[in-house]
Amino acid sequence: MRKLLGIAVVAASALVLPVPAEASWVSEHCFDDHNVVKSWKRADAKAYATVAAWEGYEYAGGCWNDNDRDDTPNAPDSFGEGPDCSGLVFKAWMLRLPKGQTGGMWWNRMENVHGSYSSTMFATAEAGWPFFVLPEKDRMTTAYMDAMARKGHIGLLYVNGGTSSGTDVIVHAKGDAYGTVISEEAYRFDTDYVAVRRRGWTADCEPQCSRPLPATPLLVRVP
Amino acid sequence: MSIVRRKSGSRRRTARVLILLGALPALAAIWLASPGPGSAAARSAGGLGQGSTGSALARAARPALDAFYRSPVLVRAGEAVRIPVEIGCVTPQGSTCPASAALEIRGDAGWARVGAAAVAGLEFDVSAPATRAAGSALEYRIRAIGPSGASLALPARGAPLRLHVAREMDTVAMPTVPFGVIQEGDVVLDLPWGTGPRRAGLVPGEESATTGPPAFAVDGLGRIHVIDAMQGRLAVFLDGHLVRETALPLTPRSDIALGPDGVAHVVTGSTAGQPSLVATRIDEDGRAVGRAVRLGPGILSEVRDTGPGAAAHVLPLDAWVPLRTSAARGSAALSVGRPLDGGRSLLKAIVGDSVRLGIARGGHVADAVEIRSPERLGELALAERLGRGYLAVVRVWRDDPSPAAQFQVLRIAADRRIATFAVADRSYAEAMPLSRFRLGDDGHLYQLTTSPEGMRIVRFRIGG
């Protein structure tokens, strides 16, 4: 009887008193900090993604600093530093929780939030979601900070123009072996990829745009 | 917590246990409510990008600039020539900052500078100076200027960038190959995914890129040199057998070129763990030659042999940087064309839905040709001088009526006749975009293909 009672108490203690988890990079560094925004510009998204470049990669992750290195190398799936590919897009695009929510939210890069969307969800955007699949993915249609997405991966067009080789420059959380990088890619021409656009971009020139909006390209003639 | 056993006083004992059990939830509640490590109180929320980082970072006090542009490379005399320039300016707090862009052009009277606010869609129209430079090269530099004295130049030092203006450029129509009509080559190397000497390393992607060997090269003996980055080795195969392997600190953004002396030039970099490009030479016995050389930060595009050595094509410079080892010093001379032997360089570019190729020697361009495609063109996956003509591999693609893509191989003869065939785009795992095809030293075309089963090197005979 006493033995049984002792075992029961120990078992109950184990249930009620959780063993504290080991500290992770996320638990030791990240914190909540976000606020609603009413507008979002491609230039701001690019600046946000630029800071993320050369940081780490973490599956389902969403927290990174700005020291241009992977702070948790060779430690996958351990709540380490960095976003995954869809997490980077969620934060750079200033999307909101929960899934399907419109509007914008600025997220501190140090807040560990991945967002509600996987790369597959971005690539198969449902009606009414805050992003949509573009009908074409040629350079006349896309703009910087649009995404190239497929089942399993997504990256953001870093610049409008391509390279002399016809490739694109993409910023993406590419994987554990890479980290979050800016790299040359040919995703645009891969049949598995579609172009995806965030809804409701505010023009980069606002609130000081001339009217009508400046034509693009903006040509500067060299005599 | 202890349970005291006594032969007598069982009621008192039972009461103690019950009190303890009753206290457990309260103890648990206190435990859970206490702050764990790192769960600091929320920082004050700022506006867009103004929040505190909350960590001791080494970010510079000045804004960070970057500059990208599309190099025209090779243009026709008299045509409109534009250079798109895209400048990024980011404050230490992670916000955008205003910047300006400047294009410096060398003319007869020296350097002239034209500036503009760095806004999206900025393009410098250099048609007039390009027309004046017909038959030679137009030299230029790009500058980005930000607040607080931040500035950046492309190139950062040394020789300026160039675009070559051809007085004559043949125009030929690219023969079409219907989508799906592809040629199957001969499999010369077949490595299943896995770990081991006769395997190729793979990292399957889950919310990330699926990554396999990034590049390969083929020497004059038909040996295939594979950059097996996920297994940290350069592996050399002949007739499907492993000849030798060299352990190297590779990244999945690595490329290789083979010199005529049998030395392999390997360049790694462009990852979070290694943003600086590093060049290493490996001799025919698989041993490192000299010390690895840091080339500086950049985005590696491709590495190719140049005859006497090798060069790396680097972004955002969009130009070729000769590789130097620690044994050879001196400033690297930029080249917009891939350096070849004899002071020549191979000019190659995608311009809209055309491929442009030419040979530059100094400022003069010879053998310029434009191949116009009726289909949309993707990347120029390979361009090589072949005898007095060229070999090019370019991706063709469409969205309608259904998405389709394939690579078209173009053998352009000196008289501009084009022999062509198509090969499939088999890329289960990512490789370097411009390193999936190689013209082997044996004169055959090779392709790196991947599937869920493994990687293959496929050979295509392209004729004598």
PDB file of N, CA and C in Angstrom, chain B residues 389-430:
ATOM      1  N   GLY B 389      33.420  28.478 -84.450  1.00  0.00           N
ATOM      2  CA  GLY B 389      32.018  28.764 -84.129  1.00  0.00           C
ATOM      3  C   GLY B 389      31.812  28.743 -82.619  1.00  0.00           C
ATOM      4  N   TYR B 390      30.581  28.390 -82.248  1.00  0.00           N
ATOM      5  CA  TYR B 390      30.236  28.387 -80.827  1.00  0.00           C
ATOM      6  C   TYR B 390      29.375  27.172 -80.503  1.00  0.00           C
ATOM      7  N   LEU B 391      29.390  26.814 -79.249  1.00  0.00           N
ATOM      8  CA  LEU B 391      28.442  25.866 -78.685  1.00  0.00           C
ATOM      9  C   LEU B 391      27.693  26.595 -77.572  1.00  0.00           C
ATOM     10  N   ALA B 392      26.384  26.560 -77.625  1.00  0.00           N
ATOM     11  CA  ALA B 392      25.591  27.208 -76.574  1.00  0.00           C
ATOM     12  C   ALA B 392      24.475  26.263 -76.140  1.00  0.00           C
ATOM     13  N   VAL B 393      24.144  26.329 -74.884  1.00  0.00           N
ATOM     14  CA  VAL B 393      23.001  25.599 -74.342  1.00  0.00           C
ATOM     15  C   VAL B 393      22.138  26.623 -73.622  1.00  0.00           C
ATOM     16  N   VAL B 394      20.902  26.730 -74.048  1.00  0.00           N
ATOM     17  CA  VAL B 394      20.020  27.748 -73.484  1.00  0.00           C
ATOM     18  C   VAL B 394      18.684  27.095 -73.143  1.00  0.00           C
ATOM     19  N   ARG B 395      18.109  27.553 -72.047  1.00  0.00           N
ATOM     20  CA  ARG B 395      16.800  27.001 -71.684  1.00  0.00           C
ATOM     21  C   ARG B 395      15.724  27.741 -72.459  1.00  0.00           C
ATOM     22  N   VAL B 396      14.794  26.991 -73.013  1.00  0.00           N
ATOM     23  CA  VAL B 396      13.602  27.570 -73.620  1.00  0.00           C
ATOM     24  C   VAL B 396      12.426  27.165 -72.755  1.00  0.00           C
ATOM     25  N   TRP B 397      11.434  28.059 -72.651  1.00  0.00           N
ATOM     26  CA  TRP B 397      10.332  27.769 -71.733  1.00  0.00           C
ATOM     27  C   TRP B 397       9.063  28.462 -72.177  1.00  0.00           C
ATOM     28  N   ARG B 398       7.964  28.004 -71.638  1.00  0.00           N
ATOM     29  CA  ARG B 398       6.672  28.631 -71.924  1.00  0.00           C
ATOM     30  C   ARG B 398       5.753  28.396 -70.729  1.00  0.00           C
ATOM     31  N   ASP B 399       4.717  29.236 -70.626  1.00  0.00           N
ATOM     32  CA  ASP B 399       3.663  29.036 -69.640  1.00  0.00           C
ATOM     33  C   ASP B 399       2.410  28.471 -70.280  1.00  0.00           C
ATOM     34  N   ASP B 400       2.172  28.889 -71.507  1.00  0.00           N
ATOM     35  CA  ASP B 400       0.958  28.462 -72.212  1.00  0.00           C
ATOM     36  C   ASP B 400       1.315  27.630 -73.432  1.00  0.00           C
ATOM     37  N   PRO B 401       0.446  26.714 -73.849  1.00  0.00           N
ATOM     38  CA  PRO B 401      -0.807  26.303 -73.216  1.00  0.00           C
ATOM     39  C   PRO B 401      -0.615  25.520 -71.925  1.00  0.00           C
ATOM     40  N   SER B 402       0.575  25.006 -71.731  1.00  0.00           N
ATOM     41  CA  SER B 402       0.902  24.330 -70.479  1.00  0.00           C
ATOM     42  C   SER B 402       2.375  24.597 -70.210  1.00  0.00           C
ATOM     43  N   PRO B 403       2.754  24.681 -68.933  1.00  0.00           N
ATOM     44  CA  PRO B 403       4.169  24.957 -68.631  1.00  0.00           C
ATOM     45  C   PRO B 403       5.069  23.885 -69.221  1.00  0.00           C
ATOM     46  N   ALA B 404       6.131  24.346 -69.838  1.00  0.00           N
ATOM     47  CA  ALA B 404       7.096  23.416 -70.414  1.00  0.00           C
ATOM     48  C   ALA B 404       8.456  24.103 -70.459  1.00  0.00           C
ATOM     49  N   ALA B 405       9.495  23.318 -70.346  1.00  0.00           N
ATOM     50  CA  ALA B 405      10.848  23.858 -70.425  1.00  0.00           C
ATOM     51  C   ALA B 405      11.785  22.740 -70.846  1.00  0.00           C
ATOM     52  N   GLN B 406      12.805  23.095 -71.565  1.00  0.00           N
ATOM     53  CA  GLN B 406      13.856  22.161 -71.940  1.00  0.00           C
ATOM     54  C   GLN B 406      15.074  22.973 -72.324  1.00  0.00           C
ATOM     55  N   PHE B 407      16.198  22.301 -72.401  1.00  0.00           N
ATOM     56  CA  PHE B 407      17.415  22.968 -72.824  1.00  0.00           C
ATOM     57  C   PHE B 407      17.647  22.675 -74.299  1.00  0.00           C
ATOM     58  N   GLN B 408      18.004  23.723 -75.025  1.00  0.00           N
ATOM     59  CA  GLN B 408      18.288  23.539 -76.439  1.00  0.00           C
ATOM     60  C   GLN B 408      19.785  23.735 -76.665  1.00  0.00           C
ATOM     61  N   VAL B 409      20.368  22.742 -77.308  1.00  0.00           N
ATOM     62  CA  VAL B 409      21.802  22.772 -77.601  1.00  0.00           C
ATOM     63  C   VAL B 409      21.979  23.353 -78.998  1.00  0.00           C
ATOM     64  N   LEU B 410      22.802  24.348 -79.098  1.00  0.00           N
ATOM     65  CA  LEU B 410      23.027  25.026 -80.375  1.00  0.00           C
ATOM     66  C   LEU B 410      24.498  24.915 -80.746  1.00  0.00           C
ATOM     67  N   ARG B 411      24.735  24.301 -81.895  1.00  0.00           N
ATOM     68  CA  ARG B 411      26.098  24.304 -82.407  1.00  0.00           C
ATOM     69  C   ARG B 411      26.113  25.259 -83.587  1.00  0.00           C
ATOM     70  N   ILE B 412      26.777  26.390 -83.370  1.00  0.00           N
ATOM     71  CA  ILE B 412      26.786  27.452 -84.373  1.00  0.00           C
ATOM     72  C   ILE B 412      28.107  27.371 -85.130  1.00  0.00           C
ATOM     73  N   ALA B 413      28.009  27.070 -86.414  1.00  0.00           N
ATOM     74  CA  ALA B 413      29.221  26.943 -87.224  1.00  0.00           C
ATOM     75  C   ALA B 413      29.729  28.323 -87.635  1.00  0.00           C
ATOM     76  N   ALA B 414      30.920  28.344 -88.174  1.00  0.00           N
ATOM     77  CA  ALA B 414      31.507  29.616 -88.596  1.00  0.00           C
ATOM     78  C   ALA B 414      30.654  30.299 -89.665  1.00  0.00           C
ATOM     79  N   ASP B 415      29.963  29.514 -90.493  1.00  0.00           N
ATOM     80  CA  ASP B 415      29.104  30.106 -91.528  1.00  0.00           C
ATOM     81  C   ASP B 415      27.690  30.375 -91.012  1.00  0.00           C
ATOM     82  N   ARG B 416      27.514  30.246 -89.706  1.00  0.00           N
ATOM     83  CA  ARG B 416      26.255  30.572 -88.993  1.00  0.00           C
ATOM     84  C   ARG B 416      25.160  29.523 -89.177  1.00  0.00           C
ATOM     85  N   ARG B 417      25.503  28.403 -89.800  1.00  0.00           N
ATOM     86  CA  ARG B 417      24.506  27.339 -89.790  1.00  0.00           C
ATOM     87  C   ARG B 417      24.425  26.773 -88.379  1.00  0.00           C
ATOM     88  N   ILE B 418      23.197  26.427 -87.972  1.00  0.00           N
ATOM     89  CA  ILE B 418      22.984  25.965 -86.598  1.00  0.00           C
ATOM     90  C   ILE B 418      22.458  24.540 -86.612  1.00  0.00           C
ATOM     91  N   ALA B 419      23.164  23.669 -85.919  1.00  0.00           N
ATOM     92  CA  ALA B 419      22.663  22.326 -85.652  1.00  0.00           C
ATOM     93  C   ALA B 419      22.136  22.335 -84.223  1.00  0.00           C
ATOM     94  N   THR B 420      20.997  21.729 -84.022  1.00  0.00           N
ATOM     95  CA  THR B 420      20.397  21.848 -82.700  1.00  0.00           C
ATOM     96  C   THR B 420      19.654  20.584 -82.299  1.00  0.00           C
ATOM     97  N   PHE B 421      19.568  20.371 -81.025  1.00  0.00           N
ATOM     98  CA  PHE B 421      18.709  19.349 -80.446  1.00  0.00           C
ATOM     99  C   PHE B 421      18.366  19.793 -79.030  1.00  0.00           C
ATOM    100  N   ALA B 422      17.384  19.143 -78.437  1.00  0.00           N
ATOM    101  CA  ALA B 422      16.947  19.516 -77.093  1.00  0.00           C
ATOM    102  C   ALA B 422      17.214  18.384 -76.116  1.00  0.00           C
ATOM    103  N   VAL B 423      17.466  18.772 -74.882  1.00  0.00           N
ATOM    104  CA  VAL B 423      17.636  17.799 -73.802  1.00  0.00           C
ATOM    105  C   VAL B 423      16.698  18.186 -72.668  1.00  0.00           C
ATOM    106  N   ALA B 424      16.342  17.192 -71.885  1.00  0.00           N
ATOM    107  CA  ALA B 424      15.377  17.414 -70.811  1.00  0.00           C
ATOM    108  C   ALA B 424      16.012  18.167 -69.644  1.00  0.00           C
ATOM    109  N   ASP B 425      15.159  18.889 -68.933  1.00  0.00           N
ATOM    110  CA  ASP B 425      15.565  19.563 -67.702  1.00  0.00           C
ATOM    111  C   ASP B 425      15.287  18.610 -66.551  1.00  0.00           C
ATOM    112  N   ARG B 426      16.243  17.819 -66.205  1.00  0.00           N
ATOM    113  CA  ARG B 426      16.060  16.848 -65.125  1.00  0.00           C
ATOM    114  C   ARG B 426      16.828  17.355 -63.900  1.00  0.00           C
ATOM    115  N   SER B 427      16.087  18.007 -63.002  1.00  0.00           N
ATOM    116  CA  SER B 427      16.756  18.611 -61.854  1.00  0.00           C
ATOM    117  C   SER B 427      15.930  18.395 -60.602  1.00  0.00           C
ATOM    118  N   TYR B 428      16.011  17.218 -60.046  1.00  0.00           N
ATOM    119  CA  TYR B 428      15.361  16.923 -58.766  1.00  0.00           C
ATOM    120  C   TYR B 428      16.075  17.670 -57.639  1.00  0.00           C
ATOM    121  N   ALA B 429      17.397  17.706 -57.718  1.00  0.00           N
ATOM    122  CA  ALA B 429      18.199  18.423 -56.723  1.00  0.00           C
ATOM    123  C   ALA B 429      18.850  19.619 -57.403  1.00  0.00           C
ATOM    124  N   GLU B 430      19.017  20.682 -56.634  1.00  0.00           N
ATOM    125  CA  GLU B 430      19.579  21.897 -57.203  1.00  0.00           C
ATOM    126  C   GLU B 430      21.081  21.782 -57.395  1.00  0.00           C
TER     127      GLU B 430
END
